Coordinates of C-alpha atoms in Angstrom, one line a residue:
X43 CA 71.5 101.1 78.5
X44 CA 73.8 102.4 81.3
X45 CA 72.4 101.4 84.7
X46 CA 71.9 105.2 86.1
X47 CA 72.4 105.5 89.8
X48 CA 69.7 107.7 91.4
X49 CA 70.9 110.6 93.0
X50 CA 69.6 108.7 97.0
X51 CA 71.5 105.5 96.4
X52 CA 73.6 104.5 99.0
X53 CA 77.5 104.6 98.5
X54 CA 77.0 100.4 99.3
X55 CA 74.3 100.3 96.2
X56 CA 76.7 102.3 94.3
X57 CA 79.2 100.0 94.8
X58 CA 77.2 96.8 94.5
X59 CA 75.9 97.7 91.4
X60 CA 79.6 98.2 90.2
X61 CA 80.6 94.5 90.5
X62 CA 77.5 92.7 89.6
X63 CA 77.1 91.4 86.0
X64 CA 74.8 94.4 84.1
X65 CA 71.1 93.2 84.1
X66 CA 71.0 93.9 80.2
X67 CA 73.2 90.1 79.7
X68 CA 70.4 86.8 81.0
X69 CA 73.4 84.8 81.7
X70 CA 77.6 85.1 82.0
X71 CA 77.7 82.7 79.1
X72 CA 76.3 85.9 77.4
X73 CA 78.4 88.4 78.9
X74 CA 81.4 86.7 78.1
X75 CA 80.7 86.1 74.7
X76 CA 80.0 90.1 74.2
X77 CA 83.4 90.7 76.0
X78 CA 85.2 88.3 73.5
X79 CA 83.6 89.9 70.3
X80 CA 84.9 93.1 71.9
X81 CA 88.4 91.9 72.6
X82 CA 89.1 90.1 69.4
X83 CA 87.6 93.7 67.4
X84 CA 90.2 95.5 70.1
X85 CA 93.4 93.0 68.9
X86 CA 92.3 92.7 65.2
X87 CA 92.3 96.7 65.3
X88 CA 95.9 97.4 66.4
X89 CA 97.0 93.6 64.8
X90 CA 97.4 95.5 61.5
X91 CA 99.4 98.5 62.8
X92 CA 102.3 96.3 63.7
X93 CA 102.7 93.3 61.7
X94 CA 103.2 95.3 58.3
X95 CA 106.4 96.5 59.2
X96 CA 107.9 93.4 59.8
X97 CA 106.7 93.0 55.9
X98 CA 108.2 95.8 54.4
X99 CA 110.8 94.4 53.1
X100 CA 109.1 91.7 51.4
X101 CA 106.3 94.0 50.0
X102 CA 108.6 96.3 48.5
X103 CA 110.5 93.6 46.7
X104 CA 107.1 92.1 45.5
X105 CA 105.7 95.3 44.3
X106 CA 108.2 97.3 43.3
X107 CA 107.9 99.9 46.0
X108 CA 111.0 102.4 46.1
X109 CA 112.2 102.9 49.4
X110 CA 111.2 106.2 49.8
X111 CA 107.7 105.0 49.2
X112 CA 108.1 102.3 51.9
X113 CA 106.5 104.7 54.9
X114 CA 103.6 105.0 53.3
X115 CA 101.7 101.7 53.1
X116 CA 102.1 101.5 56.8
X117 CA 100.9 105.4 58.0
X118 CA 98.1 105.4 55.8
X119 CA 96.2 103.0 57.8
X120 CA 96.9 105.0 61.0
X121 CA 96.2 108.2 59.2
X122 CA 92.7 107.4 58.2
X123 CA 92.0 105.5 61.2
X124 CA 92.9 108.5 63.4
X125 CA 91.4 111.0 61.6
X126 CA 88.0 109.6 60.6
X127 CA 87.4 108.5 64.6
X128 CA 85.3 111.7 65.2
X129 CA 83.4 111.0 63.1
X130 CA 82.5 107.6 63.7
X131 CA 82.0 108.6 67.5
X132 CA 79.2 110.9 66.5
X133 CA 77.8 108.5 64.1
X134 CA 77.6 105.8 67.2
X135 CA 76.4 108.3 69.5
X136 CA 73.0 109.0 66.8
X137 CA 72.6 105.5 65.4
X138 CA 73.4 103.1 68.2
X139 CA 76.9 101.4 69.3
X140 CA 75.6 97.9 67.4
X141 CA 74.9 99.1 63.9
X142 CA 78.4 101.2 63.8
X143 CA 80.3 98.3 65.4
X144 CA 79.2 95.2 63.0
X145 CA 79.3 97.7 60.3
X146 CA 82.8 98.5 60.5
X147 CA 83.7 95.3 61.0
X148 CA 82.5 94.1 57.5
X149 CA 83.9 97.1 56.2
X150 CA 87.3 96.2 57.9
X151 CA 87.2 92.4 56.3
X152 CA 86.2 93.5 53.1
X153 CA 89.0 95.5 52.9
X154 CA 91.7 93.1 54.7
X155 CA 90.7 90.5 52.0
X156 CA 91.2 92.6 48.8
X157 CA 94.5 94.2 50.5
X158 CA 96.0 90.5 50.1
X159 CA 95.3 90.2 46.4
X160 CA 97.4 94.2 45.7
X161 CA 99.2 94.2 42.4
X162 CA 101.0 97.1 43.0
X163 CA 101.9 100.3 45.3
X164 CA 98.6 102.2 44.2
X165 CA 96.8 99.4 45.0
X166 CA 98.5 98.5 48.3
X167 CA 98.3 102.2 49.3
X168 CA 94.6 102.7 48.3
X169 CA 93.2 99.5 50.6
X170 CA 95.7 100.3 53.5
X171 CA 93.8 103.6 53.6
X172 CA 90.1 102.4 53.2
X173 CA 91.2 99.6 55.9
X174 CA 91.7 102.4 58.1
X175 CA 88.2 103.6 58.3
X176 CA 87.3 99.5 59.4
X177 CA 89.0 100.3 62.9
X178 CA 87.8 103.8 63.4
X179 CA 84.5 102.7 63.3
X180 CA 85.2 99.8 65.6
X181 CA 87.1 101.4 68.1
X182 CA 84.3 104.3 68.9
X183 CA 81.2 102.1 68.3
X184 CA 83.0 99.1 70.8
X185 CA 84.2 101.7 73.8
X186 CA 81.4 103.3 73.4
X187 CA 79.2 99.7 74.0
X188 CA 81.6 99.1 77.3
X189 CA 81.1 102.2 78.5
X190 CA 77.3 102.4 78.4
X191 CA 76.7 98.5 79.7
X192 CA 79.0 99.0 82.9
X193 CA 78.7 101.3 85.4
X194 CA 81.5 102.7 87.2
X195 CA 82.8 100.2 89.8
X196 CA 85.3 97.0 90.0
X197 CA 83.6 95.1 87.3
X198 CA 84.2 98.0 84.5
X199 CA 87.8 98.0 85.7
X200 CA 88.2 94.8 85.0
X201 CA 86.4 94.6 81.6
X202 CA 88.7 97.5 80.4
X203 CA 91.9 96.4 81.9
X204 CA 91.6 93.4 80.0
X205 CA 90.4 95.4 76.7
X206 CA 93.2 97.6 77.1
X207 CA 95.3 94.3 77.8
X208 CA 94.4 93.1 74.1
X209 CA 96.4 96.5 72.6
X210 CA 99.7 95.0 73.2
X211 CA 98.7 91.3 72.5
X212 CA 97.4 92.8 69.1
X213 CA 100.6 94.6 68.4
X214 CA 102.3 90.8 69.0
X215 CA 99.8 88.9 67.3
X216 CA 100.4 91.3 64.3
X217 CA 104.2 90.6 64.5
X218 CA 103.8 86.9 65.2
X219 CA 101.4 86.5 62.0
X220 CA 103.2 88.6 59.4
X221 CA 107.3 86.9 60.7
X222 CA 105.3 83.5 60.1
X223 CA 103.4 84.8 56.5
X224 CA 106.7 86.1 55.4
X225 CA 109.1 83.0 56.8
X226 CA 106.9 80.4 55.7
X227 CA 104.0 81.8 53.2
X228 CA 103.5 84.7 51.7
X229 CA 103.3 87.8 52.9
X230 CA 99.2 88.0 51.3
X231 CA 98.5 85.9 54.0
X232 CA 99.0 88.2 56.7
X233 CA 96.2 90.1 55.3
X234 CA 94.1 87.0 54.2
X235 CA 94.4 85.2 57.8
X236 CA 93.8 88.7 59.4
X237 CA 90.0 88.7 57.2
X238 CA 89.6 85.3 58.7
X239 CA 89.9 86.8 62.1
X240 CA 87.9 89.6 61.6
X241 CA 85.4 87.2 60.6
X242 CA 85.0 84.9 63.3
X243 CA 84.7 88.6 65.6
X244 CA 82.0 89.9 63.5
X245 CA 80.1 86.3 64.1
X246 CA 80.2 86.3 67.7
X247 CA 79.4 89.9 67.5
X248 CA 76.0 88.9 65.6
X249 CA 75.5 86.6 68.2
X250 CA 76.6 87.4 71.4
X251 CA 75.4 91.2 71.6
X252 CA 71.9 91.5 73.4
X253 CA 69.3 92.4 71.7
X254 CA 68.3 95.5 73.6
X255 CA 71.9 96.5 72.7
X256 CA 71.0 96.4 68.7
X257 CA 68.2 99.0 69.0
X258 CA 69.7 101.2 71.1
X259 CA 69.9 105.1 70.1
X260 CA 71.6 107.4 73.0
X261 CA 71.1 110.6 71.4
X262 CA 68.3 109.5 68.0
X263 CA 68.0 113.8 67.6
X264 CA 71.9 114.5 67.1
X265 CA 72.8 115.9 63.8
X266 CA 75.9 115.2 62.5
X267 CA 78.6 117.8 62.0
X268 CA 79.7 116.3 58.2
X269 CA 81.2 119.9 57.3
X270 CA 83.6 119.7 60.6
X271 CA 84.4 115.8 60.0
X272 CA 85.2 116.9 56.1
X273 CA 87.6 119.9 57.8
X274 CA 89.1 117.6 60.1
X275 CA 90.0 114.5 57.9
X276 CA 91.1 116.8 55.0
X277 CA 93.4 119.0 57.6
X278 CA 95.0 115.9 58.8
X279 CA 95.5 113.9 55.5
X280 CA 97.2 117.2 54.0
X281 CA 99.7 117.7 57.4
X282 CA 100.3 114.4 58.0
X283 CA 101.1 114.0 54.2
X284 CA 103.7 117.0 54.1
X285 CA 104.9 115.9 57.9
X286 CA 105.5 112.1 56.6
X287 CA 106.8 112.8 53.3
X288 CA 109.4 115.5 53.7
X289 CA 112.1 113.1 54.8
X290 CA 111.8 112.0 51.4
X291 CA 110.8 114.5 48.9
X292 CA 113.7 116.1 47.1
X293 CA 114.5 119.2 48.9
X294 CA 112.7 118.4 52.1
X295 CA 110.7 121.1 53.6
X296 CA 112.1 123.0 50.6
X297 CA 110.1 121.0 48.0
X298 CA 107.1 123.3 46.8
X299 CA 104.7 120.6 47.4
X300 CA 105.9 120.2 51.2
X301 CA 104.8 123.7 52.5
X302 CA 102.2 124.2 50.1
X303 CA 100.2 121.3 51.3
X304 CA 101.3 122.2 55.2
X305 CA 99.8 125.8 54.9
X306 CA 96.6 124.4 53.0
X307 CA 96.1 121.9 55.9
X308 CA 96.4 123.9 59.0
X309 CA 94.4 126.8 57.1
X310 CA 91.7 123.6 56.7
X311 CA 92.1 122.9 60.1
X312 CA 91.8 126.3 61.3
X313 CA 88.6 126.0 60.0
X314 CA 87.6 123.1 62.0
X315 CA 88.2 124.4 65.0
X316 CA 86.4 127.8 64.3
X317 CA 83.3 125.6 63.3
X318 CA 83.8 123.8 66.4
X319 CA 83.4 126.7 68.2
X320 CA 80.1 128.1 66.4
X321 CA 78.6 125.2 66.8
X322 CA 79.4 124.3 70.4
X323 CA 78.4 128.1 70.8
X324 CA 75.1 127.2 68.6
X325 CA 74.1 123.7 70.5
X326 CA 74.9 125.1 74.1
X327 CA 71.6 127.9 73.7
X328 CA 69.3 125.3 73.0
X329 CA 68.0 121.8 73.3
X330 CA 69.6 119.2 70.8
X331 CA 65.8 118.1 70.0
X332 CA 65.5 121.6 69.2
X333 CA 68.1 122.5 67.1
X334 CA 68.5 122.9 63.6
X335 CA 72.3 123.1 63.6
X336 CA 74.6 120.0 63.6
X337 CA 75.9 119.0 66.7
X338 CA 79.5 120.1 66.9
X339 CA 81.9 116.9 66.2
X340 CA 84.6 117.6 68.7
X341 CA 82.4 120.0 71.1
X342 CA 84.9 122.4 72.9
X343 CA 83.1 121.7 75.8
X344 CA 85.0 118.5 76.4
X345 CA 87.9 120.7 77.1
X346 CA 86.1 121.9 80.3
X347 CA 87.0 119.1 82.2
X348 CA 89.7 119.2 84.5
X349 CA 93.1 117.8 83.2
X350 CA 91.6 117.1 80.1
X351 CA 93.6 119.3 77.9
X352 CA 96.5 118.5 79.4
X353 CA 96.2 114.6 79.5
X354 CA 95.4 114.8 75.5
X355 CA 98.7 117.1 74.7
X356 CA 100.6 114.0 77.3
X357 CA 98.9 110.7 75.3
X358 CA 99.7 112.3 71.6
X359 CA 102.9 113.0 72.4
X360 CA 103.2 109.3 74.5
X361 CA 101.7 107.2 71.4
X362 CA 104.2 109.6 69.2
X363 CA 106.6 107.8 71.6
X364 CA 104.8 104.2 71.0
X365 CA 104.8 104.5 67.1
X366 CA 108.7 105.4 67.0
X367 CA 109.2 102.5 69.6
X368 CA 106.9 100.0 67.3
X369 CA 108.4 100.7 63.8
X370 CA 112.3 101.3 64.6
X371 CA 112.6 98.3 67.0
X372 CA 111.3 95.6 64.6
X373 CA 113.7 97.8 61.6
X374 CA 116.7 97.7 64.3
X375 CA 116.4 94.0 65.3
X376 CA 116.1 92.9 61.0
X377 CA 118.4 96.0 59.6
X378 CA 121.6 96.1 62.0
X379 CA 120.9 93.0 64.7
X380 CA 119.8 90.4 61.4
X381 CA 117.4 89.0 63.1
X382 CA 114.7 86.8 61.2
X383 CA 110.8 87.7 61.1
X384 CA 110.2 84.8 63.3
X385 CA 113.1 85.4 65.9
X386 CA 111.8 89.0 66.0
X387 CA 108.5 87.5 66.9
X388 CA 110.1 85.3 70.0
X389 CA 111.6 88.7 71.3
X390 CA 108.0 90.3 71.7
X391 CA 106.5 87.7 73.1
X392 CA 107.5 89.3 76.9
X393 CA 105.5 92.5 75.5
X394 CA 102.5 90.6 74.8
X395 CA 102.6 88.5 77.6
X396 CA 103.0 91.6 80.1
X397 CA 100.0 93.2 78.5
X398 CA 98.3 89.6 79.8
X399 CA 99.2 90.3 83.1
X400 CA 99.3 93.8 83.1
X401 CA 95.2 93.5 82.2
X402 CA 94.2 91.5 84.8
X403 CA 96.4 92.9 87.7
X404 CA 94.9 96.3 86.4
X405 CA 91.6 95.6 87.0
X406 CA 92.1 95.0 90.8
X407 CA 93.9 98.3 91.6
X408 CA 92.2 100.8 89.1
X409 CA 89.4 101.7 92.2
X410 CA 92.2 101.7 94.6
X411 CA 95.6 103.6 93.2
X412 CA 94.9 107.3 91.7
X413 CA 95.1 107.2 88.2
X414 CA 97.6 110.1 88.0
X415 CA 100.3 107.7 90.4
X416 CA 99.6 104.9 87.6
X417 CA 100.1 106.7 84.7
X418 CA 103.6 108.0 86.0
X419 CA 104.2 105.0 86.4
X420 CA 103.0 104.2 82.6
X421 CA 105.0 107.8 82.0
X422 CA 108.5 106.0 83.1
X423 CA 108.0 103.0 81.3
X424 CA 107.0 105.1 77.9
X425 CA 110.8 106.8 78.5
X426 CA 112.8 103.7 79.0
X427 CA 111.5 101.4 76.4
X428 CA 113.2 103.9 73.5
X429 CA 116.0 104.7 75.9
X430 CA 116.9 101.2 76.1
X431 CA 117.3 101.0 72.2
X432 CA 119.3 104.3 72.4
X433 CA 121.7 103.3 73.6
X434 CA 122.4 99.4 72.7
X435 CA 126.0 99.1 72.4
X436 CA 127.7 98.6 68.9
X437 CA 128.6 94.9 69.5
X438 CA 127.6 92.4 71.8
X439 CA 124.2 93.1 72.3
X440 CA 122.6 91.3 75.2
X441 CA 118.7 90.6 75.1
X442 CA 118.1 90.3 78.5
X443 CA 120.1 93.6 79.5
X444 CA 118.4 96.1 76.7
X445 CA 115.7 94.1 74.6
X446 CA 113.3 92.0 77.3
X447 CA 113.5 95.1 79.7
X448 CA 112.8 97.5 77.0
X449 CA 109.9 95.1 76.0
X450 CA 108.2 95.2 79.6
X451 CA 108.5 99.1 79.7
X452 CA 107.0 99.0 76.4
X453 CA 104.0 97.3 77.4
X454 CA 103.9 98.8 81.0
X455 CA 103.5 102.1 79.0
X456 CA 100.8 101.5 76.4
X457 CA 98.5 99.2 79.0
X458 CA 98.3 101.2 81.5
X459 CA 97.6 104.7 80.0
X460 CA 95.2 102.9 77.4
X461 CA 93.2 101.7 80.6
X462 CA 93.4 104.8 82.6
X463 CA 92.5 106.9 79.6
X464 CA 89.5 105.1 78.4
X465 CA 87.9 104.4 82.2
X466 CA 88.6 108.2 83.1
X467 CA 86.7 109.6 79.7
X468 CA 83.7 107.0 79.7
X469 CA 83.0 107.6 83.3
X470 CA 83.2 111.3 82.7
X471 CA 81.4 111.9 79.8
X472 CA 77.6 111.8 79.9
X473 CA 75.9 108.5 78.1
X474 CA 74.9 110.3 75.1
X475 CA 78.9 110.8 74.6
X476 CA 80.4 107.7 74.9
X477 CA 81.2 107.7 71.0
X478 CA 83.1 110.9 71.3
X479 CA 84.5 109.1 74.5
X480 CA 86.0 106.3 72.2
X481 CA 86.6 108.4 69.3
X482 CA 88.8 110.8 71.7
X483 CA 90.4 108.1 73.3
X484 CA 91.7 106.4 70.2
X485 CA 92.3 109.6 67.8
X486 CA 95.2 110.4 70.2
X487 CA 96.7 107.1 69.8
X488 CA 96.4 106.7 65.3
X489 CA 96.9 110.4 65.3
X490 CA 100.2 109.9 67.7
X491 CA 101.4 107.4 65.9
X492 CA 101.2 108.6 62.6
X493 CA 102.6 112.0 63.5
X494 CA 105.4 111.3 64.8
X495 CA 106.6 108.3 62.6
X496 CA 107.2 111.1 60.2
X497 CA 109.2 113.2 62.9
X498 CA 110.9 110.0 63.3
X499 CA 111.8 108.9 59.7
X500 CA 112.8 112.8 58.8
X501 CA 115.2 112.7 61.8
X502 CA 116.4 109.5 60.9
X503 CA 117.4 110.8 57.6
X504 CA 118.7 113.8 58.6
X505 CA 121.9 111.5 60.7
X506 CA 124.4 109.6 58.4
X507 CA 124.5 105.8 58.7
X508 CA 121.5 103.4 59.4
X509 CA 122.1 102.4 62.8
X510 CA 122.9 106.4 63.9
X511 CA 119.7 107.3 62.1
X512 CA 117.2 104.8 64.1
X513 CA 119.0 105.5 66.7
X514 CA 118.8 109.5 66.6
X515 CA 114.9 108.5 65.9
X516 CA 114.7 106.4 69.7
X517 CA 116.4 109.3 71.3
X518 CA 113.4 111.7 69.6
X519 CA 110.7 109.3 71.1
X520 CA 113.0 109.2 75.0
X521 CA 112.8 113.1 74.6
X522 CA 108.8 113.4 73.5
X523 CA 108.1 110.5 76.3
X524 CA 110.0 112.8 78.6
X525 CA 107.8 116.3 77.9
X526 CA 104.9 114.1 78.0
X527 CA 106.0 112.8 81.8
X528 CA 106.3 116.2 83.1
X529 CA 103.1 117.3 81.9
X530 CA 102.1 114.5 84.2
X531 CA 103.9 115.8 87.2
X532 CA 102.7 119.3 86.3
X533 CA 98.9 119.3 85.2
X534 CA 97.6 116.0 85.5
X535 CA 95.4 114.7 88.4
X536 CA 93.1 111.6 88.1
X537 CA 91.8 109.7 91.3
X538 CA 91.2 106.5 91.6
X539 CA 88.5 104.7 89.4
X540 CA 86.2 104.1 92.3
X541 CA 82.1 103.4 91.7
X542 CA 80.9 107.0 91.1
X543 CA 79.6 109.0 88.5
X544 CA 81.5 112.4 87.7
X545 CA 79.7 113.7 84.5
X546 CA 78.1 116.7 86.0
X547 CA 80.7 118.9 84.1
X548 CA 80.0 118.0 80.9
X549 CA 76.3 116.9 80.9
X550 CA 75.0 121.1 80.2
X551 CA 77.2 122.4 77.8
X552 CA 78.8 119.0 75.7
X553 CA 76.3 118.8 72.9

């Protein structure tokens, strides 16, 4: 349970309690074994949104996938991922942080094993997409354990530097396993080695997570909001669908099935949102123990606290950014540069090694340096790491002028607003909420990236010529990284991430 700080506690209590080790672990050996089953659920969750792209080309060839089929294996996992986290947040926040953590991490390796042994493009497709659901379910349920153990202070900077840290070194680690699988192996192994790791997390999970931990229920009463969750995945699937798939289809947007299933989903979504809104309206008259109706599954409420909105709008549009960055940079280096799985891995490593850095040197300076001043910062680096691969000469490109910068700002970008984000919405948010804290937190990111890979890949088509097309994709990420920056500028403010609590906002009306 999150250590509560009595309303008389001195500011030097406060602040104490914010760097000691949380009472709930009887040792360090403890606590860092908790923090390691954390981490290694935090790199094995973003390890397979990177690496299969690097395997594309081998897939296809070994399953017969048509190129215009190829975008699909890899958005699918984002797409379920993203739009089932709401879900999962709520079901964290009723049936505890443990049994939604260790469950979605056998989910995730049941279905990391059986992608490995895919006989075709159905297949492939089908397990990419129930993988998905493995991650969503991790993400929430794991925030949501950080949050609720450590209290605002030093000590939960640290702890979520360094599991914001482990984004970018999963990214690499998905690159580095799939160039070797596909260099030396096969590219099943990818998948098969990936179901080892998740294996060895769910162990120390089992193992290292204190037992008080495993009976925990922050909110026993909620009742789950299945109708919205059905609204909201359905909505997504079918706009995501027609945003991915018009590059390809036919006539474009001029296929039937294109608008047809565009109109359908933001009629679906529509929905969502107006059931949102009954039953925030519903749960804010009375007590959740109380209530008959289902606690609302994105409560607009959340939207009540400052910057909020407009931080949201800024991360989609930054992990758009990210998931352009991620796909076209590993195409551009094998398409035009012919660069080899494993050389392609040697050029990420400065991006995985700055997230290293980046999470530890992050955890001294979140309590001290507004977070509005560091996610500028992150805001810069999100518009030069595209803009370096916009404009990479013809001929004679030179790593260590476009590619190794480009890596830093890269991983500059997605550390640093992963940290601020998920520090500013767990201190925020009320105990009871940390699931919908995590869920929020990572929707943007799947959701981001699975948007606007689509953008990316119709724009990309759109321009004649291969190397014209990725790069008139990197100048669409540079131009959403650049929106999302002055949205910064504009209507963000976040202070430092100091020892306080700040949930009096959204403890009366966030169901």
């Amino acid at each position: 349970m999150k250590e509560q700080c009595p309303e008389d506690q001195r500011p030097q209590d406060v602040d104490r309690q914010g760097r000691q080790r949380p009472r709930i672990f009887p040792n360090l050996v403890i606590e860092i074994g908790f923090c390691v089953a954390l981490l290694l659920s935090q790199i094995m969750s973003e390890f397979f949104i990177s690496g299969f792209n690097v395997l594309i080309p081998s897939v296809s060839q070994s399953l017969n996938i048509p190129a215009a089929s190829t975008g699909w294996p890899s958005s699918a996992f984002a797409l379920t991922a993203g739009s089932s986290l709401l879900l999962f947040g709520q079901l964290a926040d009723k049936y505890g942080g443990f049994v939604v953590f260790t469950s979605g991490l056998t989910w995730h390796l049941v279905w990391t094993l059986i992608a490995g042994f895919s006989q075709n493009e159905i297949m492939l497709n089908f397990c990419r997409a129930l993988q998905g659901f493995g991650p969503a379910a991790i993400l929430s349920a794991g925030i949501m354990l950080l949050g609720s153990i450590y209290p605002p202070g030093p000590r939960k900077n640290i702890v979520f530097s360094i599991y914001g840290g482990c984004a970018p070194i999963g990214f690499s680690a998905g690159i580095l396993v799939s160039g070797i699988a596909d260099q030396l192996l096969t590219w099943r192994w990818y998948f098969w080695i990936g179901a080892i790791l998740i294996l060895i997390t769910l162990v120390a999970a089992l193992i290292f997570i204190p037992t008080p931990i495993r009976t925990q229920r922050p909110n026993p009463t909620l009742k789950i909001d299945y109708l919205g969750a059905t609204l909201f995945i359905s909505s997504l699937i079918l706009i995501f669908f027609a945003v991915n798939d018009c590059g390809h289809a036919p006539n474009g947007w001029r296929t039937p099935y294109i608008p047809v299933t565009l109109v359908i989903g933001c009629i679906l979504l529509a929905g969502a949102i107006y059931t949102e809104y009954r039953l925030t309206s519903a749960s804010s008259d009375t007590d959740d123990s109380q209530n008959a109706t289902p606690t609302p599954i994105l409560p607009l409420t959340l939207f009540r606290v400052p910057h909020l909105p407009a931080l949201l709008i800024a991360l989609f549009l930054f992990y758009g950014t990210f998931g352009i960055w991620l796909l076209y940079t590993v195409t551009y280096m094998q398409n035009i540069l012919h660069i080899s799985p494993l050389m392609v891995v040697v050029w990420y490593l400065p991006f995985a090694l700055g997230g290293i850095v980046l999470s530890f040197v992050g955890g001294t300076i979140l309590h001290i340096v507004p977070g509005t001043i560091l996610l500028i910062l992150s805001g810069i680096g999100w518009v030069m790491a595209p803009l370096l691969f916009a404009i990479l000469p013809k001929e004679g490109v030179s790593y260590w002028a476009y590619i190794f910068p480009a890596m830093i700002c890269g991983t500059v970008g997605v550390d640093i607003t992963y940290n601020i984000t998920n520090v500013f919405l767990t201190t925020t948010l009320p105990e009871k909420q940390q699931g919908l804290a995590a869920a929020v937190a990572n929707s943007v990111l799947f959701l981001g990236v699975s948007f606007f890979v689509g953008w990316g890949d119709f724009v990309a088509e759109m321009v004649e010529g291969q190397r014209e097309g990725y790069k008139a994709a990197f100048w669409l990420g540079v131009a959403c990284a650049g929106i999302a920056l002055t949205i910064l500028f504009g209507w963000v403010k976040i202070e430092a991430a100091k020892g306080e609590e700040g949930k009096d906002e959204t403890e009366e009306g966030g169901g």
